[in-house]
mmCIF file of C-alpha atoms in Angstrom:
data_model
loop_
_atom_site.group_PDB
_atom_site.id
_atom_site.type_symbol
_atom_site.label_atom_id
_atom_site.label_comp_id
_atom_site.label_asym_id
_atom_site.label_seq_id
_atom_site.Cartn_x
_atom_site.Cartn_y
_atom_site.Cartn_z
ATOM 1 C CA UNK A 1 -0.024 0.007 -0.027
ATOM 2 C CA UNK A 2 1.465 3.306 -1.040
ATOM 3 C CA UNK A 3 1.842 5.932 1.619
ATOM 4 C CA UNK A 4 0.386 9.337 1.170
ATOM 5 C CA UNK A 5 2.866 12.223 1.423
ATOM 6 C CA UNK A 6 1.444 14.841 3.726
ATOM 7 C CA UNK A 7 3.062 18.229 3.335
ATOM 8 C CA UNK A 8 2.656 20.790 6.038
ATOM 9 C CA UNK A 9 2.048 24.254 4.620
ATOM 10 C CA UNK A 10 3.171 27.008 7.075
ATOM 11 C CA UNK A 11 0.802 29.882 7.719
ATOM 12 C CA UNK A 12 2.971 32.936 8.064
ATOM 13 C CA UNK A 13 0.002 35.085 9.121
ATOM 14 C CA UNK A 14 -1.053 33.162 12.219
ATOM 15 C CA UNK A 15 -0.106 30.898 15.097
ATOM 16 C CA UNK A 16 3.462 32.313 15.625
ATOM 17 C CA UNK A 17 4.104 32.196 19.335
ATOM 18 C CA UNK A 18 7.291 33.878 20.570
ATOM 19 C CA UNK A 19 8.290 35.392 23.869
ATOM 20 C CA UNK A 20 8.432 39.109 24.496
ATOM 21 C CA UNK A 21 12.192 38.817 24.616
ATOM 22 C CA UNK A 22 12.149 37.373 21.092
ATOM 23 C CA UNK A 23 9.759 40.059 19.974
ATOM 24 C CA UNK A 24 12.275 42.624 21.132
ATOM 25 C CA UNK A 25 14.931 40.814 18.948
ATOM 26 C CA UNK A 26 12.583 41.205 15.967
ATOM 27 C CA UNK A 27 12.040 44.874 16.786
ATOM 28 C CA UNK A 28 15.759 45.426 17.105
ATOM 29 C CA UNK A 29 16.313 43.792 13.714
ATOM 30 C CA UNK A 30 13.990 46.420 12.271
ATOM 31 C CA UNK A 31 15.595 49.191 14.398
ATOM 32 C CA UNK A 32 19.131 48.144 13.290
ATOM 33 C CA UNK A 33 18.171 47.635 9.609
ATOM 34 C CA UNK A 34 18.620 43.919 9.678
ATOM 35 C CA UNK A 35 21.737 43.645 11.817
ATOM 36 C CA UNK A 36 22.006 41.362 14.894
ATOM 37 C CA UNK A 37 25.199 41.514 17.049
ATOM 38 C CA UNK A 38 26.830 43.666 14.396
ATOM 39 C CA UNK A 39 26.186 41.084 11.655
ATOM 40 C CA UNK A 40 23.826 41.747 8.762
ATOM 41 C CA UNK A 41 21.408 38.806 8.994
ATOM 42 C CA UNK A 42 18.595 40.268 6.943
ATOM 43 C CA UNK A 43 19.398 42.514 3.916
ATOM 44 C CA UNK A 44 18.850 46.216 4.693
ATOM 45 C CA UNK A 45 16.964 46.465 1.383
ATOM 46 C CA UNK A 46 14.420 43.866 2.700
ATOM 47 C CA UNK A 47 13.859 45.921 5.874
ATOM 48 C CA UNK A 48 13.418 49.054 3.776
ATOM 49 C CA UNK A 49 10.841 47.239 1.487
ATOM 50 C CA UNK A 50 9.062 45.759 4.517
ATOM 51 C CA UNK A 51 8.554 49.137 6.221
ATOM 52 C CA UNK A 52 7.316 50.898 3.116
ATOM 53 C CA UNK A 53 3.572 51.519 2.719
ATOM 54 C CA UNK A 54 1.733 48.718 0.984
ATOM 55 C CA UNK A 55 -1.932 48.558 2.058
ATOM 56 C CA UNK A 56 -4.311 51.267 3.030
ATOM 57 C CA UNK A 57 -6.931 50.386 5.624
ATOM 58 C CA UNK A 58 -8.619 53.746 5.306
ATOM 59 C CA UNK A 59 -7.942 54.613 8.886
ATOM 60 C CA UNK A 60 -9.772 51.580 10.275
ATOM 61 C CA UNK A 61 -6.744 50.626 12.369
ATOM 62 C CA UNK A 62 -6.705 52.588 15.648
ATOM 63 C CA UNK A 63 -3.627 54.511 16.820
ATOM 64 C CA UNK A 64 -2.146 54.625 13.282
ATOM 65 C CA UNK A 65 -1.426 57.882 11.585
ATOM 66 C CA UNK A 66 -4.394 60.047 10.626
ATOM 67 C CA UNK A 67 -4.028 59.449 6.875
ATOM 68 C CA UNK A 68 -3.165 56.331 4.918
ATOM 69 C CA UNK A 69 -3.032 53.913 7.918
ATOM 70 C CA UNK A 70 -1.534 50.642 6.899
ATOM 71 C CA UNK A 71 -1.965 47.206 8.367
ATOM 72 C CA UNK A 72 1.208 45.943 9.892
ATOM 73 C CA UNK A 73 4.191 48.258 9.911
ATOM 74 C CA UNK A 74 3.281 51.975 10.218
ATOM 75 C CA UNK A 75 5.510 54.829 9.009
ATOM 76 C CA UNK A 76 3.989 58.129 10.088
ATOM 77 C CA UNK A 77 2.840 59.790 13.286
ATOM 78 C CA UNK A 78 4.196 62.181 15.820
ATOM 79 C CA UNK A 79 7.441 60.151 15.729
ATOM 80 C CA UNK A 80 7.985 57.832 12.878
ATOM 81 C CA UNK A 81 7.227 54.307 13.951
ATOM 82 C CA UNK A 82 6.594 50.814 12.723
ATOM 83 C CA UNK A 83 3.996 48.571 14.329
ATOM 84 C CA UNK A 84 3.379 44.832 13.986
ATOM 85 C CA UNK A 85 -0.028 43.977 15.368
ATOM 86 C CA UNK A 86 -1.203 40.565 16.400
ATOM 87 C CA UNK A 87 -4.524 39.079 17.318
ATOM 88 C CA UNK A 88 -5.737 39.864 20.795
ATOM 89 C CA UNK A 89 -2.912 42.108 21.912
ATOM 90 C CA UNK A 90 0.482 41.057 20.461
ATOM 91 C CA UNK A 91 2.411 44.150 19.383
ATOM 92 C CA UNK A 92 5.933 45.090 18.337
ATOM 93 C CA UNK A 93 6.386 48.867 18.107
ATOM 94 C CA UNK A 94 9.687 50.326 16.769
ATOM 95 C CA UNK A 95 10.376 54.023 17.101
ATOM 96 C CA UNK A 96 13.713 54.544 15.220
ATOM 97 C CA UNK A 97 14.568 58.091 16.212
ATOM 98 C CA UNK A 98 14.098 57.184 19.944
ATOM 99 C CA UNK A 99 15.987 53.854 19.585
ATOM 100 C CA UNK A 100 12.856 52.304 21.195
ATOM 101 C CA UNK A 101 11.244 48.880 20.867
ATOM 102 C CA UNK A 102 8.015 48.225 22.828
ATOM 103 C CA UNK A 103 6.371 44.792 22.929
ATOM 104 C CA UNK A 104 3.187 43.395 24.450
ATOM 105 C CA UNK A 105 1.732 39.878 24.478
ATOM 106 C CA UNK A 106 -1.431 38.308 25.881
ATOM 107 C CA UNK A 107 -3.608 35.293 25.373
ATOM 108 C CA UNK A 108 -7.342 35.824 24.498
ATOM 109 C CA UNK A 109 -8.414 32.274 23.386
ATOM 110 C CA UNK A 110 -10.974 32.185 26.151
ATOM 111 C CA UNK A 111 -12.566 35.480 25.128
ATOM 112 C CA UNK A 112 -15.294 36.228 22.634
ATOM 113 C CA UNK A 113 -14.312 38.037 19.454
ATOM 114 C CA UNK A 114 -15.772 41.232 20.915
ATOM 115 C CA UNK A 115 -13.940 40.842 24.224
ATOM 116 C CA UNK A 116 -10.669 40.110 22.349
ATOM 117 C CA UNK A 117 -11.147 43.203 20.284
ATOM 118 C CA UNK A 118 -11.836 45.336 23.329
ATOM 119 C CA UNK A 119 -8.735 43.818 24.954
ATOM 120 C CA UNK A 120 -6.634 44.683 21.895
ATOM 121 C CA UNK A 121 -7.864 48.179 22.041
ATOM 122 C CA UNK A 122 -7.097 48.589 25.707
ATOM 123 C CA UNK A 123 -3.533 47.401 25.209
ATOM 124 C CA UNK A 124 -3.192 49.865 22.310
ATOM 125 C CA UNK A 125 -4.577 52.641 24.509
ATOM 126 C CA UNK A 126 -2.078 51.855 27.288
ATOM 127 C CA UNK A 127 0.841 51.854 24.944
ATOM 128 C CA UNK A 128 -0.039 54.900 22.916
ATOM 129 C CA UNK A 129 -1.690 57.047 25.623
ATOM 130 C CA UNK A 130 0.084 56.034 28.791
ATOM 131 C CA UNK A 131 3.592 54.811 27.887
ATOM 132 C CA UNK A 132 4.767 56.530 24.658
ATOM 133 C CA UNK A 133 3.884 60.088 25.622
ATOM 134 C CA UNK A 134 6.299 59.811 28.571
ATOM 135 C CA UNK A 135 9.038 58.477 26.224
ATOM 136 C CA UNK A 136 8.452 61.222 23.558
#
């Protein structure tokens, strides 16, 4: 009997679980234009491409810039920043001119979609209204 070959197809848009410390490493890769421990591990051109506007969400993403908000990495605002947003409250925020990386994680699998969305908003609010103004 022939065996079926089962091929796992990775989903790069979901189910990535990393620690806040690892998220800071990702943020620092962006901050340092692809360098880690003084070694270029990601091409700088890839970082530039990644942090360039791609998709407009018509300002549906809260705490983004007032015009041309993008999903994923942001590039406008009071200070220029890039933001990776995850479901339920995972964030990596990079503010290059302040040499700042902010991360947040949480688990919302036991919440309804509405509760998870409210939780996501509350974490955004804490970061953008309570933390970043004191750093800026």
